[in-house]
Amino acid sequence: MSAELIYNDLKVRLAKLVPEPEIRIKAELAYRINQLKKEKNAVILGHNYMEPALYHSIPDFKGDSLELSRIAAKTDKEIIVFCGVKFMGETAKILNPHKTVLVPSPKAGCSLAESITAEDVRTLKKRFPGVPVVTYINTYADVKAESDICCTSGNAKAVVESLHTDSVIFLPDEFLAGNVARETGKHIIFPAQFETVARHRDSNIDYQMIGWNGRCEVHEKFTVEDIENVRRQFPQVLILAHPECSPEVVAASDYSASTSAMIRFVEQHQAPHYLLLTECSMGDNIMAAHPEKEMLRLCSIRCPHMNEITLEDTLQALLKTQYIIEVPEEIRVRALRAVERMLAIG
Ligand code: 13P
Ligand code: SF4
C-alpha cells in the first residue's frame, strides 16, 4: 500500500481521534515500516493496546496475548517485531529461539511482570510443596521457568480447571486470581494469610487457590463507583471490564474477558453506548474500526508501558535491529514447557 493509500485509510478511520497533520506524518512512517518489513522478512505483531494509527497501519496480526503467542509459535519470518511489552517479546523468543525478536522500546515493562521474581516462586513452592504453579503470561521468562503452566486472561479458568488438583498456586495477579476463584467457586488465600495457614495447618483452613499481590497499575484504578456513575448517566450502557480489574468491578460489569474477546463482544452487540474498563486505546481502536459504535470516553488511563511503543520507535527497531530480546537457553527450555502446556489447551 502506498503512503497516500495508508494516509487515506487512516484519515477515514481516525478523523475524530487524531489531528490531520499528525495522520500525514504517521502514514509516512507506516509506509516506511511496511517497506522495511518486506525487505527484512519481518512480521509485526500488534497488541490490542497499541495506539490507533499504529494499530491500523503496520501489524500483520493483531490480538490479545494468547492469540499473539499462538501466531508467534507458527511464524516462518526471520524477524518478529512485537509491538507490545517486553514479556510478550520474551514469550515470542521462548517459542522461536532461532529467530530475532525485537520490542521497539526498552522501556516497555509491566507492573505485573515486575511484581514477582523467580526466587519468590521458589520460596512459594517450598512453602506449598507439590502444589502446581500457574503463572500469568504477564511475567518474565525466569518466573515462567519456575512454573508448571502459563495462562492468559483468555484461558485462565480453563487452565486452572485442566489441572484437576485440590489446590493451585496462581501468580502474580491478585485480581485475575480473585476473578478465577470467583468463577470456579474456589477459596483463595494471599501472602498476608500464609503464616496463619502454616500455624493452623491442623485446623483445616479451607483454600484451593494460593495467590500473590501483584496488580496491573492500569486496571487497579477502576472502581465500582465509576461504574455506578456511568450507569446513572447512561442506563443502557454495556460495561466491559478486563479480568485484571478487581473482582468487585468485574462483578458490577456486564462482561469480562481478554482484550480480543472484549472487542468481539462490542462487535456482536447493539447497545447505544459501551464503556471499556481497560487501557483506553482499545476504545479508540474499536471506534476507528466501527465508527457506528459509541464508546464512552470516560477513561484516559493509558498503560505507560504500551504507550512506549510508537511508529517512530518501530521504524528505528527495524532500521537498527533493536531492541533484541534474549532469553538464556537454560531458562528458555523450562519456560517453554509451561508455555507449550498452555498452548495445548484449546
Ligand atoms: P490480554 O491478554 O487480554 O490482551 O491482556 C494483556 C494485558 O496486558 C492486559 O493488561
Ligand atoms: Fe502490564 Fe497493566 Fe500495562 Fe497490561 S496494562 S501491560 S498488565 S501494566
Short mmCIF file of C-alpha atoms and ligand atoms in Angstrom, two decimals:
data_model
loop_
_atom_site.label_atom_id
_atom_site.label_comp_id
_atom_site.label_asym_id
_atom_site.label_seq_id
_atom_site.Cartn_x
_atom_site.Cartn_y
_atom_site.Cartn_z
CA MET A 1 0.00 0.00 0.00
CA SER A 2 1.39 3.44 -0.92
CA ALA A 3 1.86 6.20 1.68
CA GLU A 4 -1.09 8.01 0.10
CA LEU A 5 -3.39 4.99 0.45
CA ILE A 6 -2.32 4.49 4.08
CA TYR A 7 -2.98 8.19 4.70
CA ASN A 8 -6.45 7.99 3.13
CA ASP A 9 -7.33 4.90 5.13
CA LEU A 10 -6.10 6.42 8.43
CA LYS A 11 -7.85 9.72 7.68
CA VAL A 12 -11.21 7.97 7.35
CA ARG A 13 -10.69 5.88 10.47
CA LEU A 14 -9.04 8.43 12.75
CA ALA A 15 -10.65 11.72 11.71
CA LYS A 16 -12.28 12.10 15.15
CA LEU A 17 -9.23 10.94 17.09
CA VAL A 18 -6.02 12.28 15.55
CA PRO A 19 -5.29 15.74 14.03
CA GLU A 20 -4.84 15.65 10.24
CA PRO A 21 -1.16 16.77 10.09
CA GLU A 22 -0.29 14.00 12.55
CA ILE A 23 -2.07 11.45 10.37
CA ARG A 24 0.07 12.58 7.40
CA ILE A 25 3.30 12.05 9.39
CA LYS A 26 2.15 8.71 10.77
CA ALA A 27 1.12 7.44 7.32
CA GLU A 28 4.65 8.21 6.01
CA LEU A 29 6.20 6.35 8.93
CA ALA A 30 3.85 3.40 8.45
CA TYR A 31 4.74 3.25 4.74
CA ARG A 32 8.48 3.12 5.51
CA ILE A 33 7.94 0.47 8.18
CA ASN A 34 5.89 -1.70 5.82
CA GLN A 35 8.60 -1.44 3.13
CA LEU A 36 11.36 -2.37 5.56
CA LYS A 37 9.28 -5.21 6.95
CA LYS A 38 9.20 -6.81 3.50
CA GLU A 39 12.90 -6.18 2.82
CA LYS A 40 13.92 -7.71 6.14
CA ASN A 41 11.48 -10.65 6.05
CA ALA A 42 9.88 -9.49 9.30
CA VAL A 43 6.43 -9.95 10.77
CA ILE A 44 4.84 -7.31 13.00
CA LEU A 45 2.57 -8.42 15.84
CA GLY A 46 0.45 -5.67 17.41
CA HIS A 47 -1.24 -5.99 20.78
CA ASN A 48 -4.77 -4.59 21.04
CA TYR A 49 -3.43 -1.75 23.25
CA MET A 50 -1.35 -0.14 20.53
CA GLU A 51 -2.22 3.46 19.70
CA PRO A 52 -4.78 3.72 16.85
CA ALA A 53 -2.53 4.94 13.99
CA LEU A 54 0.00 2.18 14.63
CA TYR A 55 -2.70 -0.42 15.27
CA HIS A 56 -4.46 0.31 11.99
CA SER A 57 -1.41 0.54 9.72
CA ILE A 58 1.51 -1.81 10.36
CA PRO A 59 0.67 -5.05 12.22
CA ASP A 60 0.35 -8.22 10.16
CA PHE A 61 -1.51 -9.70 13.09
CA LYS A 62 -3.36 -8.01 15.93
CA GLY A 63 -4.72 -9.61 19.05
CA ASP A 64 -4.56 -10.42 22.73
CA SER A 65 -1.67 -12.15 24.46
CA LEU A 66 -2.93 -15.65 23.75
CA GLU A 67 -3.67 -15.05 20.07
CA LEU A 68 -0.31 -13.37 19.52
CA SER A 69 1.53 -16.22 21.32
CA ARG A 70 -0.17 -18.71 19.01
CA ILE A 71 0.81 -16.67 15.94
CA ALA A 72 4.37 -16.24 17.21
CA ALA A 73 4.60 -20.03 17.58
CA LYS A 74 3.79 -20.51 13.87
CA THR A 75 5.54 -17.69 12.01
CA ASP A 76 8.14 -18.50 9.34
CA LYS A 77 9.54 -14.94 9.21
CA GLU A 78 13.13 -14.34 10.33
CA ILE A 79 12.38 -11.29 12.46
CA ILE A 80 9.43 -10.85 14.81
CA VAL A 81 8.75 -7.23 15.77
CA PHE A 82 6.49 -7.30 18.80
CA CYS A 83 4.53 -4.07 19.21
CA GLY A 84 3.69 -4.85 22.79
CA VAL A 85 5.62 -5.09 26.05
CA LYS A 86 8.76 -7.00 27.00
CA PHE A 87 7.11 -10.10 28.46
CA MET A 88 5.25 -10.55 25.15
CA GLY A 89 8.53 -10.34 23.22
CA GLU A 90 10.04 -12.87 25.61
CA THR A 91 7.16 -15.29 25.01
CA ALA A 92 7.78 -15.00 21.26
CA LYS A 93 11.50 -15.68 21.84
CA ILE A 94 10.76 -18.66 24.09
CA LEU A 95 8.78 -20.13 21.20
CA ASN A 96 11.26 -19.10 18.47
CA PRO A 97 14.82 -19.41 19.80
CA HIS A 98 16.41 -19.13 16.35
CA LYS A 99 14.54 -16.00 15.29
CA THR A 100 15.34 -12.39 16.05
CA VAL A 101 12.65 -10.92 18.29
CA LEU A 102 12.50 -7.14 18.65
CA VAL A 103 10.47 -4.97 21.04
CA PRO A 104 10.73 -1.36 19.78
CA SER A 105 11.30 0.23 23.20
CA PRO A 106 13.49 -0.99 26.09
CA LYS A 107 11.13 0.81 28.49
CA ALA A 108 8.04 -1.30 27.75
CA GLY A 109 7.75 -3.21 31.03
CA CYS A 110 4.64 -4.23 33.01
CA SER A 111 3.75 -3.73 36.68
CA LEU A 112 2.53 -7.32 36.94
CA ALA A 113 5.74 -8.76 35.49
CA GLU A 114 7.75 -6.60 37.94
CA SER A 115 5.70 -7.82 40.92
CA ILE A 116 7.29 -11.26 41.28
CA THR A 117 10.73 -12.85 40.93
CA ALA A 118 11.84 -16.41 40.23
CA GLU A 119 13.13 -16.55 43.83
CA ASP A 120 9.62 -15.65 45.10
CA VAL A 121 8.21 -18.60 43.14
CA ARG A 122 10.84 -20.98 44.50
CA THR A 123 10.01 -19.85 48.05
CA LEU A 124 6.29 -20.43 47.43
CA LYS A 125 6.95 -23.89 46.05
CA LYS A 126 8.85 -24.77 49.24
CA ARG A 127 6.01 -23.43 51.36
CA PHE A 128 3.33 -25.33 49.42
CA PRO A 129 5.15 -28.46 48.22
CA GLY A 130 3.55 -30.40 45.38
CA VAL A 131 1.01 -27.69 44.54
CA PRO A 132 1.14 -26.84 40.80
CA VAL A 133 2.10 -23.31 39.80
CA VAL A 134 0.00 -21.44 37.22
CA THR A 135 1.70 -18.28 36.04
CA TYR A 136 0.04 -15.48 34.14
CA ILE A 137 1.72 -14.73 30.81
CA ASN A 138 2.43 -11.20 32.15
CA THR A 139 5.65 -12.41 33.83
CA TYR A 140 9.29 -12.64 32.81
CA ALA A 141 10.87 -15.80 31.41
CA ASP A 142 12.67 -16.79 34.63
CA VAL A 143 9.33 -16.77 36.50
CA LYS A 144 7.70 -18.84 33.76
CA ALA A 145 10.62 -21.26 34.04
CA GLU A 146 9.64 -21.99 37.67
CA SER A 147 6.02 -22.68 36.68
CA ASP A 148 4.09 -25.75 35.64
CA ILE A 149 1.84 -23.97 33.18
CA CYS A 150 1.13 -20.44 31.96
CA CYS A 151 -2.23 -18.83 31.36
CA THR A 152 -3.57 -15.63 29.82
CA SER A 153 -6.69 -13.63 30.54
CA GLY A 154 -8.33 -15.64 27.74
CA ASN A 155 -7.83 -19.09 29.24
CA ALA A 156 -7.09 -18.65 32.98
CA LYS A 157 -10.18 -20.55 34.15
CA ALA A 158 -9.65 -23.36 31.62
CA VAL A 159 -6.00 -23.71 32.66
CA VAL A 160 -6.85 -23.94 36.37
CA GLU A 161 -9.60 -26.47 35.67
CA SER A 162 -7.32 -28.51 33.40
CA LEU A 163 -5.07 -29.33 36.36
CA HIS A 164 -7.69 -31.33 38.33
CA THR A 165 -5.81 -30.77 41.60
CA ASP A 166 -7.12 -29.86 45.06
CA SER A 167 -5.22 -26.58 45.02
CA VAL A 168 -3.16 -24.36 42.70
CA ILE A 169 -0.68 -21.55 43.16
CA PHE A 170 -1.84 -18.76 40.83
CA LEU A 171 0.64 -15.92 40.19
CA PRO A 172 1.09 -12.97 40.25
CA ASP A 173 -2.13 -11.01 39.57
CA GLU A 174 -4.21 -10.70 42.73
CA PHE A 175 -7.30 -9.57 40.81
CA LEU A 176 -7.15 -12.09 37.96
CA ALA A 177 -6.68 -14.80 40.59
CA GLY A 178 -9.64 -13.42 42.58
CA ASN A 179 -11.79 -13.44 39.44
CA VAL A 180 -10.82 -17.03 38.58
CA ALA A 181 -11.53 -18.05 42.19
CA ARG A 182 -14.96 -16.46 41.96
CA GLU A 183 -15.73 -18.16 38.63
CA THR A 184 -14.57 -21.58 39.77
CA GLY A 185 -16.00 -21.37 43.28
CA LYS A 186 -12.57 -21.78 44.89
CA HIS A 187 -11.39 -20.04 48.04
CA ILE A 188 -8.17 -18.10 47.64
CA ILE A 189 -5.56 -17.05 50.18
CA PHE A 190 -2.95 -14.31 49.76
CA PRO A 191 0.51 -13.76 51.37
CA ALA A 192 -0.92 -11.97 54.43
CA GLN A 193 -2.71 -15.24 55.32
CA PHE A 194 0.18 -17.64 54.62
CA GLU A 195 1.52 -17.51 58.20
CA THR A 196 -1.92 -18.18 59.69
CA VAL A 197 -2.40 -21.12 57.35
CA ALA A 198 1.04 -22.50 58.29
CA ARG A 199 0.36 -22.09 62.04
CA HIS A 200 -3.07 -23.75 61.82
CA ARG A 201 -2.22 -26.50 59.38
CA ASP A 202 -4.14 -28.99 61.53
CA SER A 203 -7.25 -26.83 61.80
CA ASN A 204 -8.23 -27.35 58.15
CA ILE A 205 -8.35 -23.76 56.91
CA ASP A 206 -10.07 -24.21 53.59
CA TYR A 207 -8.35 -22.90 50.47
CA GLN A 208 -7.95 -24.16 46.91
CA MET A 209 -6.01 -21.26 45.41
CA ILE A 210 -2.85 -19.52 46.61
CA GLY A 211 -2.41 -16.03 45.21
CA TRP A 212 0.13 -13.21 45.14
CA ASN A 213 -0.29 -9.43 45.48
CA GLY A 214 0.71 -8.28 42.00
CA ARG A 215 -1.54 -5.72 40.34
CA CYS A 216 -1.86 -4.07 36.98
CA GLU A 217 -1.26 -0.37 37.55
CA VAL A 218 -3.91 0.48 34.95
CA HIS A 219 -6.75 -1.88 35.84
CA GLU A 220 -6.48 -1.41 39.60
CA LYS A 221 -7.63 2.20 39.12
CA PHE A 222 -11.19 1.37 38.02
CA THR A 223 -13.78 1.38 40.81
CA VAL A 224 -17.36 0.26 41.37
CA GLU A 225 -18.17 3.94 41.89
CA ASP A 226 -17.03 4.66 38.29
CA ILE A 227 -19.50 2.02 37.12
CA GLU A 228 -22.37 3.37 39.23
CA ASN A 229 -21.78 6.92 37.95
CA VAL A 230 -21.80 5.80 34.34
CA ARG A 231 -24.90 3.64 34.75
CA ARG A 232 -26.75 6.58 36.33
CA GLN A 233 -25.96 8.78 33.32
CA PHE A 234 -26.29 6.10 30.61
CA PRO A 235 -28.75 3.46 31.86
CA GLN A 236 -28.47 1.32 28.70
CA VAL A 237 -24.67 1.23 28.61
CA LEU A 238 -22.87 -2.12 28.32
CA ILE A 239 -19.83 -2.20 30.60
CA LEU A 240 -16.89 -4.47 29.85
CA ALA A 241 -14.09 -4.99 32.37
CA HIS A 242 -10.78 -6.74 31.77
CA PRO A 243 -10.21 -9.52 34.35
CA GLU A 244 -7.20 -7.62 35.73
CA CYS A 245 -9.82 -5.31 37.31
CA SER A 246 -10.85 -6.10 40.89
CA PRO A 247 -13.47 -8.85 41.43
CA GLU A 248 -15.90 -6.16 42.69
CA VAL A 249 -15.51 -4.17 39.45
CA VAL A 250 -15.85 -7.31 37.33
CA ALA A 251 -18.97 -8.35 39.26
CA ALA A 252 -20.54 -4.93 38.68
CA SER A 253 -19.82 -5.07 34.90
CA ASP A 254 -21.78 -6.79 32.14
CA TYR A 255 -18.91 -8.76 30.64
CA SER A 256 -15.31 -9.65 31.41
CA ALA A 257 -12.78 -11.36 29.14
CA SER A 258 -9.50 -10.92 27.28
CA THR A 259 -8.94 -7.81 25.18
CA SER A 260 -9.85 -9.59 21.91
CA ALA A 261 -12.98 -11.12 23.43
CA MET A 262 -13.99 -7.63 24.62
CA ILE A 263 -13.62 -6.32 21.05
CA ARG A 264 -15.71 -9.20 19.67
CA PHE A 265 -18.37 -8.61 22.31
CA VAL A 266 -18.75 -4.95 21.25
CA GLU A 267 -18.85 -6.01 17.58
CA GLN A 268 -21.58 -8.54 18.27
CA HIS A 269 -23.86 -6.38 20.41
CA GLN A 270 -26.16 -3.50 19.59
CA ALA A 271 -26.05 -1.16 22.57
CA PRO A 272 -26.34 2.63 22.44
CA HIS A 273 -23.10 3.00 24.44
CA TYR A 274 -20.19 0.88 25.62
CA LEU A 275 -17.73 1.51 28.41
CA LEU A 276 -14.45 -0.39 28.41
CA LEU A 277 -12.65 -0.69 31.72
CA THR A 278 -9.22 -1.30 30.29
CA GLU A 279 -6.35 0.55 28.59
CA CYS A 280 -8.05 3.41 26.75
CA SER A 281 -6.50 2.88 23.29
CA MET A 282 -8.78 -0.13 22.95
CA GLY A 283 -11.84 2.12 22.80
CA ASP A 284 -10.15 4.30 20.17
CA ASN A 285 -9.21 1.25 18.12
CA ILE A 286 -12.79 -0.04 18.18
CA MET A 287 -14.12 3.39 17.20
CA ALA A 288 -11.65 3.55 14.31
CA ALA A 289 -12.85 0.16 13.04
CA HIS A 290 -16.55 0.71 13.79
CA PRO A 291 -17.46 4.42 13.70
CA GLU A 292 -21.11 3.48 14.37
CA LYS A 293 -20.24 2.22 17.87
CA GLU A 294 -20.42 4.81 20.62
CA MET A 295 -17.62 4.24 23.07
CA LEU A 296 -17.87 6.33 26.22
CA ARG A 297 -14.63 8.20 26.62
CA LEU A 298 -14.56 8.48 30.39
CA CYS A 299 -11.24 6.78 30.66
CA SER A 300 -7.91 8.33 29.96
CA ILE A 301 -5.87 5.61 31.57
CA ARG A 302 -3.07 4.61 29.23
CA CYS A 303 -0.64 1.87 30.10
CA PRO A 304 2.66 3.76 30.34
CA HIS A 305 4.49 0.68 29.06
CA MET A 306 2.33 0.02 26.00
CA ASN A 307 2.47 3.77 25.35
CA GLU A 308 6.24 3.49 24.84
CA ILE A 309 5.69 1.69 21.55
CA THR A 310 5.42 4.25 18.76
CA LEU A 311 5.66 4.21 14.97
CA GLU A 312 8.94 6.17 15.26
CA ASP A 313 10.47 3.55 17.55
CA THR A 314 9.17 0.69 15.41
CA LEU A 315 10.91 2.20 12.38
CA GLN A 316 14.14 2.53 14.35
CA ALA A 317 13.73 -1.06 15.58
CA LEU A 318 13.68 -2.32 12.00
CA LEU A 319 16.43 0.01 10.77
CA LYS A 320 18.82 -0.78 13.63
CA THR A 321 17.59 -4.27 14.58
CA GLN A 322 16.84 -3.12 18.13
CA TYR A 323 15.92 -3.97 20.88
CA ILE A 324 16.75 -7.64 20.68
CA ILE A 325 15.05 -9.91 23.22
CA GLU A 326 17.34 -12.54 24.68
CA VAL A 327 16.38 -15.41 26.99
CA PRO A 328 19.16 -17.63 28.41
CA GLU A 329 18.76 -21.14 26.97
CA GLU A 330 18.58 -22.86 30.37
CA ILE A 331 15.63 -20.62 31.33
CA ARG A 332 14.04 -20.74 27.90
CA VAL A 333 13.67 -24.53 27.76
CA ARG A 334 11.97 -24.61 31.16
CA ALA A 335 9.72 -21.65 30.35
CA LEU A 336 8.85 -23.29 27.02
CA ARG A 337 7.34 -26.29 28.82
CA ALA A 338 4.95 -24.01 30.71
CA VAL A 339 4.01 -22.00 27.60
CA GLU A 340 3.54 -25.08 25.40
CA ARG A 341 1.43 -26.78 28.02
CA MET A 342 -0.83 -23.73 27.97
CA LEU A 343 -0.99 -23.60 24.16
CA ALA A 344 -2.03 -27.26 24.09
CA ILE A 345 -5.23 -26.28 25.92
CA GLY A 346 -7.85 -25.38 23.32
P1 13P B 1 -4.86 -9.62 27.05
O1 13P B 1 -4.15 -10.93 27.06
O2 13P B 1 -6.30 -9.75 27.44
O3 13P B 1 -4.68 -8.95 25.74
O4 13P B 1 -4.24 -8.70 28.19
C1 13P B 1 -2.92 -8.29 28.20
C2 13P B 1 -2.67 -7.22 29.15
O5 13P B 1 -1.55 -6.84 29.41
C3 13P B 1 -3.81 -6.61 29.80
O6 13P B 1 -3.40 -5.58 30.61
FE1 SF4 B 2 1.02 -4.68 32.33
FE2 SF4 B 2 -1.24 -3.48 33.02
FE3 SF4 B 2 0.21 -2.48 31.06
FE4 SF4 B 2 -1.13 -4.78 30.70
S1 SF4 B 2 -1.99 -2.77 31.05
S2 SF4 B 2 1.00 -4.38 30.11
S3 SF4 B 2 -0.93 -5.68 32.76
S4 SF4 B 2 0.83 -2.65 33.22
#
